Amino acid sequence: MATVEVDQDRCVGDQICASMEPEIFEMRDDGLAYVVEGMEELDDEERIAAAKDAADACPVDAITVSE
């Protein structure tokens, strides 16, 4: 099980996470990234790996994936 979070105070809205993994991350009207409702806790290894890849791609380290 992994918990996925986006720190909106750090997010710069470059949309990399949402473009890489739209099932896990979404952009909202405020221009910032958020975790899609229901995806805050992941137990599927492929989705966890995908969330980690998106976190690694974030230029400001706004995404945390904790296992």
N, CA, C and O atoms as CSV, one atom per row, in Angstrom:
chain,resi,resn,atom,element,x,y,z
A,1,MET,N,N,0.851,-1.186,0.000
A,1,MET,CA,C,0.000,0.000,0.000
A,1,MET,C,C,0.885,1.234,0.000
A,1,MET,O,O,1.896,1.283,0.700
A,2,ALA,N,N,0.502,2.225,-0.786
A,2,ALA,CA,C,1.238,3.483,-0.856
A,2,ALA,C,C,0.250,4.645,-0.798
A,2,ALA,O,O,-0.862,4.566,-1.319
A,3,THR,N,N,0.680,5.711,-0.159
A,3,THR,CA,C,-0.104,6.936,-0.093
A,3,THR,C,C,0.501,7.950,-1.050
A,3,THR,O,O,1.717,8.141,-1.073
A,4,VAL,N,N,-0.347,8.602,-1.842
A,4,VAL,CA,C,0.101,9.577,-2.833
A,4,VAL,C,C,-0.434,10.947,-2.449
A,4,VAL,O,O,-1.625,11.105,-2.179
A,5,GLU,N,N,0.453,11.935,-2.426
A,5,GLU,CA,C,0.061,13.301,-2.080
A,5,GLU,C,C,0.744,14.291,-3.016
A,5,GLU,O,O,1.850,14.052,-3.501
A,6,VAL,N,N,0.062,15.409,-3.260
A,6,VAL,CA,C,0.649,16.530,-3.987
A,6,VAL,C,C,0.622,17.739,-3.061
A,6,VAL,O,O,-0.426,18.091,-2.518
A,7,ASP,N,N,1.762,18.364,-2.886
A,7,ASP,CA,C,1.870,19.571,-2.070
A,7,ASP,C,C,1.584,20.770,-2.974
A,7,ASP,O,O,2.442,21.192,-3.749
A,8,GLN,N,N,0.369,21.315,-2.868
A,8,GLN,CA,C,-0.012,22.430,-3.733
A,8,GLN,C,C,0.817,23.688,-3.466
A,8,GLN,O,O,0.914,24.553,-4.337
A,9,ASP,N,N,1.406,23.802,-2.296
A,9,ASP,CA,C,2.272,24.953,-2.022
A,9,ASP,C,C,3.554,24.898,-2.847
A,9,ASP,O,O,4.163,25.934,-3.112
A,10,ARG,N,N,3.962,23.711,-3.250
A,10,ARG,CA,C,5.177,23.543,-4.058
A,10,ARG,C,C,4.856,23.433,-5.548
A,10,ARG,O,O,5.686,23.784,-6.386
A,11,CYS,N,N,3.668,22.954,-5.881
A,11,CYS,CA,C,3.288,22.697,-7.276
A,11,CYS,C,C,3.352,23.979,-8.099
A,11,CYS,O,O,2.890,25.036,-7.669
A,12,VAL,N,N,3.941,23.863,-9.300
A,12,VAL,CA,C,4.009,25.011,-10.209
A,12,VAL,C,C,3.101,24.825,-11.422
A,12,VAL,O,O,3.092,25.657,-12.329
A,13,GLY,N,N,2.339,23.733,-11.435
A,13,GLY,CA,C,1.334,23.528,-12.471
A,13,GLY,C,C,1.877,23.206,-13.847
A,13,GLY,O,O,1.259,23.568,-14.848
A,14,ASP,N,N,3.020,22.532,-13.925
A,14,ASP,CA,C,3.573,22.217,-15.245
A,14,ASP,C,C,2.899,21.041,-15.934
A,14,ASP,O,O,3.175,20.772,-17.103
A,15,GLN,N,N,2.027,20.340,-15.237
A,15,GLN,CA,C,1.163,19.289,-15.775
A,15,GLN,C,C,1.875,18.000,-16.157
A,15,GLN,O,O,1.259,17.137,-16.783
A,16,ILE,N,N,3.135,17.833,-15.811
A,16,ILE,CA,C,3.852,16.614,-16.173
A,16,ILE,C,C,3.181,15.388,-15.555
A,16,ILE,O,O,2.976,14.384,-16.238
A,17,CYS,N,N,2.838,15.462,-14.270
A,17,CYS,CA,C,2.235,14.302,-13.602
A,17,CYS,C,C,0.911,13.927,-14.244
A,17,CYS,O,O,0.655,12.749,-14.497
A,18,ALA,N,N,0.070,14.915,-14.510
A,18,ALA,CA,C,-1.245,14.653,-15.090
A,18,ALA,C,C,-1.137,14.141,-16.521
A,18,ALA,O,O,-1.969,13.345,-16.955
A,19,SER,N,N,-0.132,14.583,-17.253
A,19,SER,CA,C,0.036,14.084,-18.619
A,19,SER,C,C,0.615,12.674,-18.615
A,19,SER,O,O,0.298,11.871,-19.493
A,20,MET,N,N,1.467,12.365,-17.629
A,20,MET,CA,C,2.042,11.023,-17.535
A,20,MET,C,C,1.027,10.008,-17.012
A,20,MET,O,O,0.918,8.904,-17.543
A,21,GLU,N,N,0.292,10.383,-15.977
A,21,GLU,CA,C,-0.610,9.460,-15.274
A,21,GLU,C,C,-1.955,10.122,-14.976
A,21,GLU,O,O,-2.238,10.455,-13.826
A,22,PRO,N,N,-2.791,10.315,-16.011
A,22,PRO,CA,C,-4.073,10.994,-15.800
A,22,PRO,C,C,-5.061,10.227,-14.922
A,22,PRO,O,O,-6.029,10.813,-14.439
A,23,GLU,N,N,-4.838,8.939,-14.706
A,23,GLU,CA,C,-5.716,8.194,-13.808
A,23,GLU,C,C,-5.398,8.482,-12.345
A,23,GLU,O,O,-6.221,8.236,-11.463
A,24,ILE,N,N,-4.186,9.012,-12.089
A,24,ILE,CA,C,-3.751,9.259,-10.713
A,24,ILE,C,C,-3.733,10.747,-10.380
A,24,ILE,O,O,-4.058,11.135,-9.258
A,25,PHE,N,N,-3.355,11.585,-11.351
A,25,PHE,CA,C,-3.214,13.025,-11.116
A,25,PHE,C,C,-4.091,13.816,-12.074
A,25,PHE,O,O,-4.299,13.425,-13.223
A,26,GLU,N,N,-4.599,14.937,-11.577
A,26,GLU,CA,C,-5.426,15.808,-12.409
A,26,GLU,C,C,-5.065,17.261,-12.133
A,26,GLU,O,O,-4.590,17.617,-11.054
A,27,MET,N,N,-5.305,18.081,-13.140
A,27,MET,CA,C,-5.134,19.520,-12.988
A,27,MET,C,C,-6.508,20.112,-12.703
A,27,MET,O,O,-7.507,19.714,-13.303
A,28,ARG,N,N,-6.544,21.056,-11.790
A,28,ARG,CA,C,-7.823,21.704,-11.450
A,28,ARG,C,C,-7.814,23.151,-11.912
A,28,ARG,O,O,-6.807,23.654,-12.410
A,29,ASP,N,N,-8.944,23.805,-11.739
A,29,ASP,CA,C,-9.124,25.168,-12.230
A,29,ASP,C,C,-8.119,26.163,-11.660
A,29,ASP,O,O,-7.871,27.206,-12.264
A,30,ASP,N,N,-7.538,25.847,-10.500
A,30,ASP,CA,C,-6.549,26.764,-9.934
A,30,ASP,C,C,-5.169,26.598,-10.578
A,30,ASP,O,O,-4.217,27.284,-10.206
A,31,GLY,N,N,-5.071,25.673,-11.554
A,31,GLY,CA,C,-3.818,25.477,-12.274
A,31,GLY,C,C,-2.829,24.558,-11.584
A,31,GLY,O,O,-1.686,24.431,-12.024
A,32,LEU,N,N,-3.259,23.915,-10.503
A,32,LEU,CA,C,-2.374,23.045,-9.743
A,32,LEU,C,C,-2.787,21.589,-9.884
A,32,LEU,O,O,-3.923,21.279,-10.242
A,33,ALA,N,N,-1.841,20.701,-9.596
A,33,ALA,CA,C,-2.089,19.266,-9.681
A,33,ALA,C,C,-2.656,18.745,-8.364
A,33,ALA,O,O,-2.327,19.234,-7.283
A,34,TYR,N,N,-3.512,17.743,-8.488
A,34,TYR,CA,C,-4.120,17.079,-7.339
A,34,TYR,C,C,-4.163,15.584,-7.628
A,34,TYR,O,O,-4.108,15.161,-8.783
A,35,VAL,N,N,-4.262,14.798,-6.575
A,35,VAL,CA,C,-4.475,13.368,-6.727
A,35,VAL,C,C,-5.961,13.165,-7.026
A,35,VAL,O,O,-6.823,13.735,-6.356
A,36,VAL,N,N,-6.245,12.357,-8.028
A,36,VAL,CA,C,-7.626,12.052,-8.386
A,36,VAL,C,C,-8.312,11.391,-7.183
A,36,VAL,O,O,-7.732,10.530,-6.521
A,37,GLU,N,N,-9.535,11.801,-6.918
A,37,GLU,CA,C,-10.276,11.237,-5.793
A,37,GLU,C,C,-10.317,9.711,-5.904
A,37,GLU,O,O,-10.650,9.166,-6.957
A,38,GLY,N,N,-9.982,9.040,-4.824
A,38,GLY,CA,C,-9.949,7.593,-4.803
A,38,GLY,C,C,-8.587,6.996,-5.110
A,38,GLY,O,O,-8.396,5.787,-4.985
A,39,MET,N,N,-7.634,7.840,-5.513
A,39,MET,CA,C,-6.285,7.364,-5.839
A,39,MET,C,C,-5.257,7.764,-4.781
A,39,MET,O,O,-4.053,7.623,-4.995
A,40,GLU,N,N,-5.730,8.259,-3.649
A,40,GLU,CA,C,-4.821,8.687,-2.587
A,40,GLU,C,C,-4.063,7.519,-1.968
A,40,GLU,O,O,-2.949,7.686,-1.470
A,41,GLU,N,N,-4.675,6.334,-2.001
A,41,GLU,CA,C,-4.029,5.123,-1.490
A,41,GLU,C,C,-4.045,4.081,-2.590
A,41,GLU,O,O,-5.103,3.710,-3.099
A,42,LEU,N,N,-2.856,3.610,-2.952
A,42,LEU,CA,C,-2.714,2.641,-4.035
A,42,LEU,C,C,-2.189,1.330,-3.484
A,42,LEU,O,O,-1.319,1.313,-2.613
A,43,ASP,N,N,-2.726,0.224,-4.001
A,43,ASP,CA,C,-2.189,-1.072,-3.607
A,43,ASP,C,C,-1.735,-1.898,-4.804
A,43,ASP,O,O,-1.186,-2.986,-4.632
A,44,ASP,N,N,-1.956,-1.401,-5.993
A,44,ASP,CA,C,-1.519,-2.060,-7.215
A,44,ASP,C,C,-0.074,-1.652,-7.513
A,44,ASP,O,O,0.227,-0.464,-7.620
A,45,GLU,N,N,0.809,-2.628,-7.646
A,45,GLU,CA,C,2.240,-2.341,-7.834
A,45,GLU,C,C,2.517,-1.507,-9.084
A,45,GLU,O,O,3.401,-0.650,-9.074
A,46,GLU,N,N,1.765,-1.753,-10.162
A,46,GLU,CA,C,1.962,-0.972,-11.390
A,46,GLU,C,C,1.583,0.489,-11.181
A,46,GLU,O,O,2.288,1.387,-11.643
A,47,ARG,N,N,0.488,0.727,-10.497
A,47,ARG,CA,C,0.069,2.112,-10.235
A,47,ARG,C,C,1.032,2.801,-9.277
A,47,ARG,O,O,1.320,3.987,-9.436
A,48,ILE,N,N,1.534,2.068,-8.283
A,48,ILE,CA,C,2.511,2.643,-7.366
A,48,ILE,C,C,3.766,3.046,-8.142
A,48,ILE,O,O,4.305,4.133,-7.934
A,49,ALA,N,N,4.222,2.182,-9.021
A,49,ALA,CA,C,5.402,2.487,-9.838
A,49,ALA,C,C,5.130,3.698,-10.736
A,49,ALA,O,O,6.006,4.543,-10.918
A,50,ALA,N,N,3.928,3.782,-11.294
A,50,ALA,CA,C,3.568,4.911,-12.148
A,50,ALA,C,C,3.554,6.215,-11.351
A,50,ALA,O,O,4.032,7.243,-11.830
A,51,ALA,N,N,3.010,6.172,-10.143
A,51,ALA,CA,C,2.985,7.362,-9.293
A,51,ALA,C,C,4.407,7.787,-8.934
A,51,ALA,O,O,4.708,8.980,-8.905
A,52,LYS,N,N,5.277,6.823,-8.661
A,52,LYS,CA,C,6.677,7.140,-8.348
A,52,LYS,C,C,7.388,7.750,-9.551
A,52,LYS,O,O,8.188,8.673,-9.396
A,53,ASP,N,N,7.101,7.240,-10.750
A,53,ASP,CA,C,7.695,7.812,-11.960
A,53,ASP,C,C,7.268,9.265,-12.138
A,53,ASP,O,O,8.083,10.121,-12.484
A,54,ALA,N,N,5.988,9.539,-11.901
A,54,ALA,CA,C,5.492,10.910,-12.008
A,54,ALA,C,C,6.142,11.796,-10.944
A,54,ALA,O,O,6.491,12.945,-11.214
A,55,ALA,N,N,6.301,11.253,-9.733
A,55,ALA,CA,C,6.962,12.019,-8.670
A,55,ALA,C,C,8.388,12.346,-9.046
A,55,ALA,O,O,8.856,13.457,-8.798
A,56,ASP,N,N,9.088,11.391,-9.642
A,56,ASP,CA,C,10.467,11.623,-10.076
A,56,ASP,C,C,10.546,12.675,-11.170
A,56,ASP,O,O,11.533,13.406,-11.263
A,57,ALA,N,N,9.499,12.755,-12.007
A,57,ALA,CA,C,9.487,13.719,-13.111
A,57,ALA,C,C,9.112,15.129,-12.667
A,57,ALA,O,O,9.360,16.090,-13.395
A,58,CYS,N,N,8.520,15.263,-11.485
A,58,CYS,CA,C,8.089,16.579,-11.011
A,58,CYS,C,C,9.303,17.469,-10.783
A,58,CYS,O,O,10.191,17.111,-10.009
A,59,PRO,N,N,9.357,18.626,-11.447
A,59,PRO,CA,C,10.541,19.477,-11.341
A,59,PRO,C,C,10.713,20.163,-9.990
A,59,PRO,O,O,11.794,20.670,-9.691
A,60,VAL,N,N,9.663,20.185,-9.172
A,60,VAL,CA,C,9.750,20.865,-7.872
A,60,VAL,C,C,9.511,19.913,-6.705
A,60,VAL,O,O,9.318,20.353,-5.572
A,61,ASP,N,N,9.523,18.623,-6.975
A,61,ASP,CA,C,9.347,17.598,-5.928
A,61,ASP,C,C,8.093,17.827,-5.090
A,61,ASP,O,O,8.132,17.738,-3.863
A,62,ALA,N,N,6.980,18.122,-5.761
A,62,ALA,CA,C,5.723,18.379,-5.054
A,62,ALA,C,C,4.941,17.107,-4.760
A,62,ALA,O,O,3.960,17.143,-4.017
A,63,ILE,N,N,5.366,15.977,-5.337
A,63,ILE,CA,C,4.628,14.716,-5.174
A,63,ILE,C,C,5.369,13.801,-4.226
A,63,ILE,O,O,6.579,13.607,-4.342
A,64,THR,N,N,4.619,13.236,-3.277
A,64,THR,CA,C,5.167,12.281,-2.337
A,64,THR,C,C,4.422,10.959,-2.474
A,64,THR,O,O,3.192,10.926,-2.454
A,65,VAL,N,N,5.176,9.869,-2.614
A,65,VAL,CA,C,4.608,8.530,-2.633
A,65,VAL,C,C,5.238,7.787,-1.483
A,65,VAL,O,O,6.427,7.471,-1.516
A,66,SER,N,N,4.444,7.503,-0.457
A,66,SER,CA,C,4.947,6.859,0.767
A,66,SER,C,C,4.391,5.453,0.882
A,66,SER,O,O,3.186,5.231,0.769
A,67,GLU,N,N,5.302,4.497,1.111
A,67,GLU,CA,C,4.858,3.103,1.291
A,67,GLU,C,C,4.962,2.709,2.739
A,67,GLU,O,O,4.636,1.577,3.095
